[in-house]
Amino acid sequence: MVRIKDLLQWIDSWAPFRYAQSWDNCGIQVGNPQSPVTRVLVALDPASSVLTEAQGLECHCLVTHHPLLLRPINSVRTDSWPGTIIMHALISGIGIIAAHTNLDAARVGTNAQIEELLGLESAEPLDAEADLCGDEQYIGIGLVGLLRREATLESLAGKLSEVLGGAVVRITGDPQKQMTRVAVCTGSGGSMIGKVLASGAEVFVTGDMKYHEARLAEENGLAVIDIGHFASEKLVLEPFGNFLRSKAESEGEGLEVFISKSEKDPFKVIA
Amino acid sequence: MVRIKDLLQWIDSWAPFRYAQSWDNCGIQVGNPQSPVTRVLVALDPASSVLTEAQGLECHCLVTHHPLLLRPINSVRTDSWPGTIIMHALISGIGIIAAHTNLDAARVGTNAQIEELLGLESAEPLDAEADLCGDEQYIGIGLVGLLRREATLESLAGKLSEVLGGAVVRITGDPQKQMTRVAVCTGSGGSMIGKVLASGAEVFVTGDMKYHEARLAEENGLAVIDIGHFASEKLVLEPFGNFLRSKAESEGEGLEVFISKSEKDPFKVIA
Amino acid sequence: MVRIKDLLQWIDSWAPFRYAQSWDNCGIQVGNPQSPVTRVLVALDPASSVLTEAQGLECHCLVTHHPLLLRPINSVRTDSWPGTIIMHALISGIGIIAAHTNLDAARVGTNAQIEELLGLESAEPLDAEADLCGDEQYIGIGLVGLLRREATLESLAGKLSEVLGGAVVRITGDPQKQMTRVAVCTGSGGSMIGKVLASGAEVFVTGDMKYHEARLAEENGLAVIDIGHFASEKLVLEPFGNFLRSKAESEGEGLEVFISKSEKDPFKVIA
Amino acid sequence: MVRIKDLLQWIDSWAPFRYAQSWDNCGIQVGNPQSPVTRVLVALDPASSVLTEAQGLECHCLVTHHPLLLRPINSVRTDSWPGTIIMHALISGIGIIAAHTNLDAARVGTNAQIEELLGLESAEPLDAEADLCGDEQYIGIGLVGLLRREATLESLAGKLSEVLGGAVVRITGDPQKQMTRVAVCTGSGGSMIGKVLASGAEVFVTGDMKYHEARLAEENGLAVIDIGHFASEKLVLEPFGNFLRSKAESEGEGLEVFISKSEKDPFKVIA
Amino acid sequence: MVRIKDLLQWIDSWAPFRYAQSWDNCGIQVGNPQSPVTRVLVALDPASSVLTEAQGLECHCLVTHHPLLLRPINSVRTDSWPGTIIMHALISGIGIIAAHTNLDAARVGTNAQIEELLGLESAEPLDAEADLCGDEQYIGIGLVGLLRREATLESLAGKLSEVLGGAVVRITGDPQKQMTRVAVCTGSGGSMIGKVLASGAEVFVTGDMKYHEARLAEENGLAVIDIGHFASEKLVLEPFGNFLRSKAESEGEGLEVFISKSEKDPFKVIA
Amino acid sequence: MVRIKDLLQWIDSWAPFRYAQSWDNCGIQVGNPQSPVTRVLVALDPASSVLTEAQGLECHCLVTHHPLLLRPINSVRTDSWPGTIIMHALISGIGIIAAHTNLDAARVGTNAQIEELLGLESAEPLDAEADLCGDEQYIGIGLVGLLRREATLESLAGKLSEVLGGAVVRITGDPQKQMTRVAVCTGSGGSMIGKVLASGAEVFVTGDMKYHEARLAEENGLAVIDIGHFASEKLVLEPFGNFLRSKAESEGEGLEVFISKSEKDPFKVIA
């Protein structure tokens, strides 16, 4: 029988929790490590719609990328998020686990998905923690590599929008600029611009770029492709689910793994 | 119909939440301010036995002196306290409210109960916040006053043990010392010794005294009577319950109020 | 003859610098308060293109909304921003002044422009500093008010895009939701979501919304219209320029005031 | 001739000062490292009665477990402790040395005395500093081990009271609970409860337990035996004195070592 | 009979302790407020030679400008200062009181002595605490005023050296510069240069000027006369002693007051 | 062609920047690492007179010991230092580099110059960073060594004044005291007195000694020779210039190196 604590151990073998940033809060968000699990839902966010999906699927565990309790709480108010999620999770007997920056920094993680999508060569970390660098599963915080063929900012952005299922993509910089060296930081990469400039990248693929960050890039001649926080991370769910399935199988344990179908990007563009 | 938010407002009219210390966490611990309440349990601690008692009495709200979430949490682990309490409260639909240092500092609060028990005269605050001092309901943090008749340390301690139902009482100092000026700080008063010395008190009645605090008192000629954290605060529950009952009545609302019968001092003395 | 220090004093009479947030850095960024000024350029950002525009117009002063030196610097590196701007400003003899959060909080400022655009009634501050509240020119940090006529999220967003010259607008929430109560915070308003929820607003018009902020709004039933940081602030430049012109005139001073024509939103959307 | 600095070196060879906690203040409290010493008194506390005892015995040095100046001082007020002690020590020419948490963490220290008293087997540290773990004299901060024979909480508490000379012992938990795995932390162990729970101990033997700590233990099914801060540490004085005597002897130095007979537990129980 | 606590009260009536800076440590440094005093020595520093002088004069109290324990201590080491002073003070029964920045900021204090020496007119504070400004005895932190007649830097410095008994004086700036507006900060004034520049002073009279402070003054066209920390403060001792004498007289108390004759500037110049 | 970045690399090979203190700000203060340099001026301070000298000599780079921007700035005000220097440097195309505490700590640095001047033997660091100690070019922070022949304080001070070109030298202590063991800390050494005392030095040669530091030395029997901040560091300029010249030569690059002739000690003594 698989328990919550087994899932934690499996995740730790795939995207070790020690890779997480010091400010992060990965692992159990709600629940009991001893609780048995036969059905699990994998998603980006511990959102109401996702919890409802988990209830509909009769899951006992929800594994999300974003932590429910990134910031500590001093009350469980059930008239607002995240208290609503805590309440429904406890009542439905659904444990919630987060795999956040440990997943970003792992060889199988969110950044690696975009690296593969772009077919980057000779990729290196944008930033890395010295004591983890020898570690096989560790690829660091963000990465920078080379396109196989030079492309314009516009064409690269267009291609990314297409392969990401028509995601709305925002660019900063001259659309006709040719580029080869690409930096990637999934999620919200604005604080990495200094590292990106130091890396010699010509374009930075990320999400959640803010205005002043875009200006800073512009002033320093760095092009930016903001593919959206959601689209930049969504891709990891499939391999994550596959890993859990095959792990359970190899352990001889019965576990049904679902990928969330209810999640949508919270932003819609009005032209 | 009484709601959780009404209870908060009533408590605020009796022991205003603005009297609470800055490090405290009073108010809603678990629940929804809009939830209706017809039966409420009043207790010192949000302990498992107390929650069970509340479930048995079919209460919708538990009002405790000690906050469930004095320290913020970054996970709701249901295999340990306080996660166990959160889970059971949410499943049973019981909201939890805390009235802690606001109650200590109020004219109707824990310190005032001991003041009355000792029959102190000319009582003044041990410490007080300047901007609250004009406030009628505010008596400050701890108090100091005069016994009507001089007593020895031993006799005063013995009398306190007796009126507190045989509570185990620990004394520091010469048992035969005569004393008139008494300082009081319910709960855990060790950090107040400097204020007590400055007040000219001859004896300090409090709970949870630690060894180095007792030595400090001893070296400075201050006697101490430690009546126990539990016994020092238990007395307030009865008037607290009475207040809620009469308040409901005066508002024309139906509300049954219970005082916990399951709570016991966690310490037993082995001679 | 107008000097830099006169401009500072004029701005202070219109959007007092004491309204600025404690973390902000308004006032002189580069230059000498004694320098004479006959031509001034007003813009949102101290960007390279804007400085070039100022040089082309033979201005002696550039007044921007965003401070060049929001964060202190410990070197003036002329191969990167902001060192490049400092160098060119000094060589061209152009002083740089910032009017940032003082302008946001003033009755004539960025938020008031959007309030007027939306035709809000009964507007109140989202947040305010107590000691400034009696001040006539102070409207606080963000605001909340009522539309004259109920509108759907989609129609309101569409109208905003239109009156803002076709700006790309992103929405979060149900496009068909009807709403009347609108909160506004120009620039980057994500950190204000708690205040917006407390204000009872049904929709929040702001810029630079991030993913987790959008999710938080979504979970709490708050609609969001992100009109873009740039578009949310651009409107203030015209009245700001008019004020400087009329102020100079009323002082009998010759001063030519230009509004930047070179500034563009750094983001382009690729569908 | 033995000097204060020799005593420091000897103590350091027995309970190395580098084992002390970062917040502690071991070593010389009052005096001159060059002062000669022929008679030394060993005690738990730098109390008035102990200093008087040292004067009566014509000692030149007082070695205590608890530091006189744990918190730094900005005046030497001779009308209150610790100024009174400083004054009398200087006038009598008595140096004062503290061996506090270095002694707690040493193989010969306070925790080891209780370990031996209980006859614990397979003892391990409750907590330990990684860089000291290879050190032969280091046993860490608190310990956990196995009783040779299962015992009830009540019988274990009774036995401890007896072998500690009738010390008043307080228990938390079911008196009839059978237990084998025992955690120990002498002095004041309340802050260690998290580590104790993680160690799998069934009962925690310590001193100075506070109410909320007892409740936390109770809620998590951990029994507690509070043997008193004083009694938990008193035992170490005898071996400490013996060490100093034999060390002096082996160095061919004349040194008389006394163990305090005046110290008493500051608490007396009134039933 | 005069007691230490009476001296404190008298000093407080002349140079109120509430004028002291927040980082300062005025008041009792060593001793008992109840101790009687018939002879008192007034000096700048609690130095060994001064304490010997106090012993020779059979004083029971030493009042100094500089606090013995400006920084808190966590041991009283009698082989180094300040432990040596503490030891000898306690053995000789001499209490030590400090009147430091309260004296600097008082109308009768160190800065006022230099103001008078220079015959400054229209003096105002360099800096001041808002809530003390209405106070008659308060003159603020440093001051700035006008010479009755313009003087060159060199002549002013020469005159100061002369009236200060041939003190070594260091100047920064053009010796022939004419000046009228003079800032004064006794003791160590380097951190006040920003305030001095803002005050419009042409020359700054102070002590303990450091190299980078002198350079900063030089670059900003501010002349400096460094009269030495010692010489800048020595003048206050006479009026301080006179005050104590007359206060005792007016209270009908016998008190002999001495001004230190043993103190010398620790610096000697080798040309 | 030599560039600013080459100069940085050369300095780093001679006085590695990693030797700098954590609070320091070495390296480029103003300028572009890519700018070519054919003439460089070496000086102690980035002062106005020095910049004028650099302009007169048509230098493209000014290398100073003291950083222009030791403290970060949030505006470039051109009516006061350091803004004046930044403006003139940028307009004249002069880059500014600082080599500060890295130079102090290097074998070729400021302290080593004084060591050589005094002919000290068996010199050791006063303080050192553990991880740099194996490094050949590192001599640590300050040093202590032996004079070849015992000397009196007065004669040593006189000799230093003489060899430093008649610098004004201040001494603290008995002029006739004989001494052999000398500590050295160039610049401003007052914060090192504790280390100096621990080193067993009999005299401390340094600059910028303040009054309370001198008193502390006096009380602990330590003699001090304050040779002035300026004189203590001036000597390093010559070898620094020589290094740059020979380095350029060995690289086959044309570079003219000048040592500042305009710098003077900001202090003049008026007897």
PDB file of N, CA, C and O in Angstrom, chain B residues 45 47-48 66 80-81 169-173 188 208 210-212 215 219-220 230 264 266-268 270, chain D residues 45 47-48 66 80-81 169-173 188 208 210-212 215 219-220 230 264 266-268 270:
ATOM      1  N   ASP B  45      -7.764  25.706  27.083  1.00  0.00           N
ATOM      2  CA  ASP B  45      -6.882  25.226  26.021  1.00  0.00           C
ATOM      3  C   ASP B  45      -7.614  24.556  24.871  1.00  0.00           C
ATOM      4  O   ASP B  45      -8.576  23.829  25.101  1.00  0.00           O
ATOM      5  N   ALA B  47      -7.346  21.847  23.475  1.00  0.00           N
ATOM      6  CA  ALA B  47      -6.759  20.505  23.582  1.00  0.00           C
ATOM      7  C   ALA B  47      -7.709  19.467  22.988  1.00  0.00           C
ATOM      8  O   ALA B  47      -8.900  19.732  22.815  1.00  0.00           O
ATOM      9  N   SER B  48      -7.190  18.292  22.714  1.00  0.00           N
ATOM     10  CA  SER B  48      -7.997  17.216  22.116  1.00  0.00           C
ATOM     11  C   SER B  48      -9.197  16.884  22.970  1.00  0.00           C
ATOM     12  O   SER B  48     -10.316  16.728  22.463  1.00  0.00           O
ATOM     13  N   HIS B  66      -6.087  30.212  25.586  1.00  0.00           N
ATOM     14  CA  HIS B  66      -4.816  30.058  24.873  1.00  0.00           C
ATOM     15  C   HIS B  66      -5.048  29.862  23.373  1.00  0.00           C
ATOM     16  O   HIS B  66      -5.838  29.024  22.976  1.00  0.00           O
ATOM     17  N   SER B  80      -0.140  15.426  14.227  1.00  0.00           N
ATOM     18  CA  SER B  80       0.377  16.065  15.438  1.00  0.00           C
ATOM     19  C   SER B  80      -0.415  17.334  15.716  1.00  0.00           C
ATOM     20  O   SER B  80      -1.074  17.883  14.843  1.00  0.00           O
ATOM     21  N   TRP B  81      -0.335  17.773  16.969  1.00  0.00           N
ATOM     22  CA  TRP B  81      -0.955  19.023  17.387  1.00  0.00           C
ATOM     23  C   TRP B  81      -0.178  20.177  16.798  1.00  0.00           C
ATOM     24  O   TRP B  81       1.025  20.122  16.737  1.00  0.00           O
ATOM     25  N   VAL B 169       1.025  24.164  45.248  1.00  0.00           N
ATOM     26  CA  VAL B 169       1.584  25.505  45.250  1.00  0.00           C
ATOM     27  C   VAL B 169       3.053  25.409  45.650  1.00  0.00           C
ATOM     28  O   VAL B 169       3.402  24.673  46.564  1.00  0.00           O
ATOM     29  N   ARG B 170       3.910  26.131  44.907  1.00  0.00           N
ATOM     30  CA  ARG B 170       5.342  26.130  45.235  1.00  0.00           C
ATOM     31  C   ARG B 170       5.744  27.511  45.738  1.00  0.00           C
ATOM     32  O   ARG B 170       5.324  28.510  45.151  1.00  0.00           O
ATOM     33  N   ILE B 171       6.512  27.569  46.793  1.00  0.00           N
ATOM     34  CA  ILE B 171       6.959  28.873  47.283  1.00  0.00           C
ATOM     35  C   ILE B 171       8.476  28.996  47.206  1.00  0.00           C
ATOM     36  O   ILE B 171       9.199  28.004  47.224  1.00  0.00           O
ATOM     37  N   THR B 172       8.917  30.247  47.079  1.00  0.00           N
ATOM     38  CA  THR B 172      10.333  30.583  47.146  1.00  0.00           C
ATOM     39  C   THR B 172      10.463  31.678  48.198  1.00  0.00           C
ATOM     40  O   THR B 172       9.743  32.679  48.130  1.00  0.00           O
ATOM     41  N   GLY B 173      11.379  31.485  49.138  1.00  0.00           N
ATOM     42  CA  GLY B 173      11.595  32.499  50.173  1.00  0.00           C
ATOM     43  C   GLY B 173      11.330  31.928  51.558  1.00  0.00           C
ATOM     44  O   GLY B 173      10.922  30.769  51.703  1.00  0.00           O
ATOM     45  N   SER B 188       2.054  32.894  33.121  1.00  0.00           N
ATOM     46  CA  SER B 188       3.484  32.682  33.252  1.00  0.00           C
ATOM     47  C   SER B 188       4.135  34.037  33.482  1.00  0.00           C
ATOM     48  O   SER B 188       4.271  34.825  32.566  1.00  0.00           O
ATOM     49  N   ASP B 208       4.113  29.042  36.592  1.00  0.00           N
ATOM     50  CA  ASP B 208       5.170  28.691  35.626  1.00  0.00           C
ATOM     51  C   ASP B 208       6.529  29.310  35.944  1.00  0.00           C
ATOM     52  O   ASP B 208       7.320  29.570  35.022  1.00  0.00           O
ATOM     53  N   LYS B 210      10.262  29.717  36.613  1.00  0.00           N
ATOM     54  CA  LYS B 210      11.413  28.866  36.310  1.00  0.00           C
ATOM     55  C   LYS B 210      12.515  29.047  37.353  1.00  0.00           C
ATOM     56  O   LYS B 210      12.514  29.984  38.144  1.00  0.00           O
ATOM     57  N   TYR B 211      13.451  28.136  37.344  1.00  0.00           N
ATOM     58  CA  TYR B 211      14.505  28.083  38.358  1.00  0.00           C
ATOM     59  C   TYR B 211      15.294  29.384  38.460  1.00  0.00           C
ATOM     60  O   TYR B 211      15.464  29.942  39.540  1.00  0.00           O
ATOM     61  N   HIS B 212      15.783  29.913  37.300  1.00  0.00           N
ATOM     62  CA  HIS B 212      16.613  31.112  37.370  1.00  0.00           C
ATOM     63  C   HIS B 212      15.802  32.327  37.808  1.00  0.00           C
ATOM     64  O   HIS B 212      16.318  33.228  38.453  1.00  0.00           O
ATOM     65  N   ARG B 215      15.583  32.019  41.563  1.00  0.00           N
ATOM     66  CA  ARG B 215      16.860  32.447  42.164  1.00  0.00           C
ATOM     67  C   ARG B 215      16.969  33.973  42.162  1.00  0.00           C
ATOM     68  O   ARG B 215      17.410  34.568  43.144  1.00  0.00           O
ATOM     69  N   GLU B 219      17.460  36.198  45.462  1.00  0.00           N
ATOM     70  CA  GLU B 219      18.616  37.080  45.671  1.00  0.00           C
ATOM     71  C   GLU B 219      18.175  38.513  45.962  1.00  0.00           C
ATOM     72  O   GLU B 219      18.910  39.278  46.572  1.00  0.00           O
ATOM     73  N   ASN B 220      16.990  38.891  45.464  1.00  0.00           N
ATOM     74  CA  ASN B 220      16.523  40.249  45.665  1.00  0.00           C
ATOM     75  C   ASN B 220      15.477  40.350  46.774  1.00  0.00           C
ATOM     76  O   ASN B 220      14.795  41.369  46.897  1.00  0.00           O
ATOM     77  N   PHE B 230      -2.221  26.784  35.301  1.00  0.00           N
ATOM     78  CA  PHE B 230      -3.599  26.333  35.106  1.00  0.00           C
ATOM     79  C   PHE B 230      -4.532  26.944  36.153  1.00  0.00           C
ATOM     80  O   PHE B 230      -5.530  27.592  35.828  1.00  0.00           O
ATOM     81  N   LYS B 264      -7.931  19.418  32.882  1.00  0.00           N
ATOM     82  CA  LYS B 264      -7.206  19.176  34.138  1.00  0.00           C
ATOM     83  C   LYS B 264      -5.803  19.737  34.007  1.00  0.00           C
ATOM     84  O   LYS B 264      -5.232  19.796  32.915  1.00  0.00           O
ATOM     85  N   PRO B 266      -2.059  19.724  33.616  1.00  0.00           N
ATOM     86  CA  PRO B 266      -1.242  18.633  33.052  1.00  0.00           C
ATOM     87  C   PRO B 266      -0.195  18.107  34.030  1.00  0.00           C
ATOM     88  O   PRO B 266       0.384  17.052  33.787  1.00  0.00           O
ATOM     89  N   PHE B 267       0.068  18.811  35.122  1.00  0.00           N
ATOM     90  CA  PHE B 267       1.101  18.365  36.076  1.00  0.00           C
ATOM     91  C   PHE B 267       0.486  17.637  37.270  1.00  0.00           C
ATOM     92  O   PHE B 267      -0.488  18.105  37.854  1.00  0.00           O
ATOM     93  N   LYS B 268       1.082  16.496  37.607  1.00  0.00           N
ATOM     94  CA  LYS B 268       0.743  15.825  38.874  1.00  0.00           C
ATOM     95  C   LYS B 268       2.029  15.712  39.680  1.00  0.00           C
ATOM     96  O   LYS B 268       3.079  15.377  39.135  1.00  0.00           O
ATOM     97  N   ILE B 270       4.529  14.026  42.334  1.00  0.00           N
ATOM     98  CA  ILE B 270       4.898  12.758  42.987  1.00  0.00           C
ATOM     99  C   ILE B 270       5.812  13.162  44.141  1.00  0.00           C
ATOM    100  O   ILE B 270       6.890  13.724  43.913  1.00  0.00           O
TER     101      ILE B 270
ATOM    102  N   ASP D  45      25.156  27.615  41.552  1.00  0.00           N
ATOM    103  CA  ASP D  45      24.784  29.007  41.318  1.00  0.00           C
ATOM    104  C   ASP D  45      25.711  29.999  42.014  1.00  0.00           C
ATOM    105  O   ASP D  45      26.112  29.779  43.153  1.00  0.00           O
ATOM    106  N   ALA D  47      25.230  32.368  43.935  1.00  0.00           N
ATOM    107  CA  ALA D  47      24.242  32.990  44.822  1.00  0.00           C
ATOM    108  C   ALA D  47      24.946  33.574  46.041  1.00  0.00           C
ATOM    109  O   ALA D  47      26.079  33.205  46.342  1.00  0.00           O
ATOM    110  N   SER D  48      24.258  34.461  46.743  1.00  0.00           N
ATOM    111  CA  SER D  48      24.828  35.104  47.927  1.00  0.00           C
ATOM    112  C   SER D  48      25.280  34.085  48.953  1.00  0.00           C
ATOM    113  O   SER D  48      26.371  34.192  49.516  1.00  0.00           O
ATOM    114  N   HIS D  66      26.033  27.718  36.601  1.00  0.00           N
ATOM    115  CA  HIS D  66      25.298  28.822  35.972  1.00  0.00           C
ATOM    116  C   HIS D  66      26.151  30.084  35.952  1.00  0.00           C
ATOM    117  O   HIS D  66      26.702  30.473  36.972  1.00  0.00           O
ATOM    118  N   SER D  80      21.671  45.243  44.105  1.00  0.00           N
ATOM    119  CA  SER D  80      20.887  44.127  43.563  1.00  0.00           C
ATOM    120  C   SER D  80      21.829  43.113  42.912  1.00  0.00           C
ATOM    121  O   SER D  80      22.966  43.434  42.573  1.00  0.00           O
ATOM    122  N   TRP D  81      21.321  41.907  42.762  1.00  0.00           N
ATOM    123  CA  TRP D  81      22.047  40.856  42.077  1.00  0.00           C
ATOM    124  C   TRP D  81      22.081  41.187  40.605  1.00  0.00           C
ATOM    125  O   TRP D  81      21.076  41.680  40.100  1.00  0.00           O
ATOM    126  N   VAL D 169       8.844  15.693  42.341  1.00  0.00           N
ATOM    127  CA  VAL D 169       8.850  15.336  40.931  1.00  0.00           C
ATOM    128  C   VAL D 169       7.443  15.553  40.389  1.00  0.00           C
ATOM    129  O   VAL D 169       6.470  15.192  41.049  1.00  0.00           O
ATOM    130  N   ARG D 170       7.339  16.188  39.213  1.00  0.00           N
ATOM    131  CA  ARG D 170       6.034  16.413  38.584  1.00  0.00           C
ATOM    132  C   ARG D 170       5.939  15.573  37.321  1.00  0.00           C
ATOM    133  O   ARG D 170       6.893  15.538  36.542  1.00  0.00           O
ATOM    134  N   ILE D 171       4.815  14.905  37.112  1.00  0.00           N
ATOM    135  CA  ILE D 171       4.656  14.121  35.880  1.00  0.00           C
ATOM    136  C   ILE D 171       3.506  14.649  35.035  1.00  0.00           C
ATOM    137  O   ILE D 171       2.557  15.250  35.544  1.00  0.00           O
ATOM    138  N   THR D 172       3.636  14.425  33.743  1.00  0.00           N
ATOM    139  CA  THR D 172       2.569  14.713  32.786  1.00  0.00           C
ATOM    140  C   THR D 172       2.325  13.430  32.005  1.00  0.00           C
ATOM    141  O   THR D 172       3.280  12.832  31.499  1.00  0.00           O
ATOM    142  N   GLY D 173       1.066  12.984  31.911  1.00  0.00           N
ATOM    143  CA  GLY D 173       0.745  11.757  31.172  1.00  0.00           C
ATOM    144  C   GLY D 173       0.109  10.721  32.077  1.00  0.00           C
ATOM    145  O   GLY D 173      -0.032  10.939  33.281  1.00  0.00           O
ATOM    146  N   SER D 188      16.754  22.972  31.941  1.00  0.00           N
ATOM    147  CA  SER D 188      15.460  23.423  31.454  1.00  0.00           C
ATOM    148  C   SER D 188      15.283  22.901  30.033  1.00  0.00           C
ATOM    149  O   SER D 188      15.870  23.419  29.107  1.00  0.00           O
ATOM    150  N   ASP D 208      12.133  22.236  34.925  1.00  0.00           N
ATOM    151  CA  ASP D 208      11.614  23.547  34.541  1.00  0.00           C
ATOM    152  C   ASP D 208      10.575  23.515  33.431  1.00  0.00           C
ATOM    153  O   ASP D 208      10.447  24.476  32.646  1.00  0.00           O
ATOM    154  N   LYS D 210       7.354  24.028  31.420  1.00  0.00           N
ATOM    155  CA  LYS D 210       6.284  25.020  31.534  1.00  0.00           C
ATOM    156  C   LYS D 210       4.952  24.434  31.071  1.00  0.00           C
ATOM    157  O   LYS D 210       4.904  23.379  30.445  1.00  0.00           O
ATOM    158  N   TYR D 211       3.879  25.126  31.394  1.00  0.00           N
ATOM    159  CA  TYR D 211       2.527  24.639  31.138  1.00  0.00           C
ATOM    160  C   TYR D 211       2.290  24.305  29.666  1.00  0.00           C
ATOM    161  O   TYR D 211       1.823  23.216  29.327  1.00  0.00           O
ATOM    162  N   HIS D 212       2.614  25.248  28.769  1.00  0.00           N
ATOM    163  CA  HIS D 212       2.324  24.994  27.360  1.00  0.00           C
ATOM    164  C   HIS D 212       3.185  23.869  26.806  1.00  0.00           C
ATOM    165  O   HIS D 212       2.773  23.140  25.898  1.00  0.00           O
ATOM    166  N   ARG D 215       1.467  20.717  27.910  1.00  0.00           N
ATOM    167  CA  ARG D 215       0.291  20.465  27.063  1.00  0.00           C
ATOM    168  C   ARG D 215       0.723  19.900  25.700  1.00  0.00           C
ATOM    169  O   ARG D 215       0.099  18.981  25.175  1.00  0.00           O
ATOM    170  N   GLU D 219      -0.482  16.369  24.239  1.00  0.00           N
ATOM    171  CA  GLU D 219      -1.214  16.249  22.967  1.00  0.00           C
ATOM    172  C   GLU D 219      -0.519  15.294  22.005  1.00  0.00           C
ATOM    173  O   GLU D 219      -1.137  14.721  21.121  1.00  0.00           O
ATOM    174  N   ASN D 220       0.795  15.158  22.153  1.00  0.00           N
ATOM    175  CA  ASN D 220       1.548  14.299  21.252  1.00  0.00           C
ATOM    176  C   ASN D 220       1.899  12.955  21.874  1.00  0.00           C
ATOM    177  O   ASN D 220       2.721  12.215  21.340  1.00  0.00           O
ATOM    178  N   PHE D 230      17.091  22.082  39.641  1.00  0.00           N
ATOM    179  CA  PHE D 230      18.138  21.953  40.640  1.00  0.00           C
ATOM    180  C   PHE D 230      18.610  20.503  40.772  1.00  0.00           C
ATOM    181  O   PHE D 230      19.799  20.200  40.632  1.00  0.00           O
ATOM    182  N   LYS D 264      20.389  25.084  48.173  1.00  0.00           N
ATOM    183  CA  LYS D 264      19.116  24.343  48.279  1.00  0.00           C
ATOM    184  C   LYS D 264      18.228  24.719  47.111  1.00  0.00           C
ATOM    185  O   LYS D 264      18.310  25.822  46.584  1.00  0.00           O
ATOM    186  N   PRO D 266      15.378  26.337  45.256  1.00  0.00           N
ATOM    187  CA  PRO D 266      14.615  27.520  45.677  1.00  0.00           C
ATOM    188  C   PRO D 266      13.118  27.253  45.837  1.00  0.00           C
ATOM    189  O   PRO D 266      12.411  28.087  46.384  1.00  0.00           O
ATOM    190  N   PHE D 267      12.645  26.122  45.321  1.00  0.00           N
ATOM    191  CA  PHE D 267      11.203  25.838  45.412  1.00  0.00           C
ATOM    192  C   PHE D 267      10.884  24.900  46.581  1.00  0.00           C
ATOM    193  O   PHE D 267      11.550  23.879  46.754  1.00  0.00           O
ATOM    194  N   LYS D 268       9.841  25.254  47.331  1.00  0.00           N
ATOM    195  CA  LYS D 268       9.278  24.312  48.326  1.00  0.00           C
ATOM    196  C   LYS D 268       7.817  24.107  47.966  1.00  0.00           C
ATOM    197  O   LYS D 268       7.125  25.065  47.635  1.00  0.00           O
ATOM    198  N   ILE D 270       3.957  23.365  48.744  1.00  0.00           N
ATOM    199  CA  ILE D 270       2.903  23.428  49.761  1.00  0.00           C
ATOM    200  C   ILE D 270       1.741  22.612  49.209  1.00  0.00           C
ATOM    201  O   ILE D 270       1.158  22.976  48.185  1.00  0.00           O
TER     202      ILE D 270
END
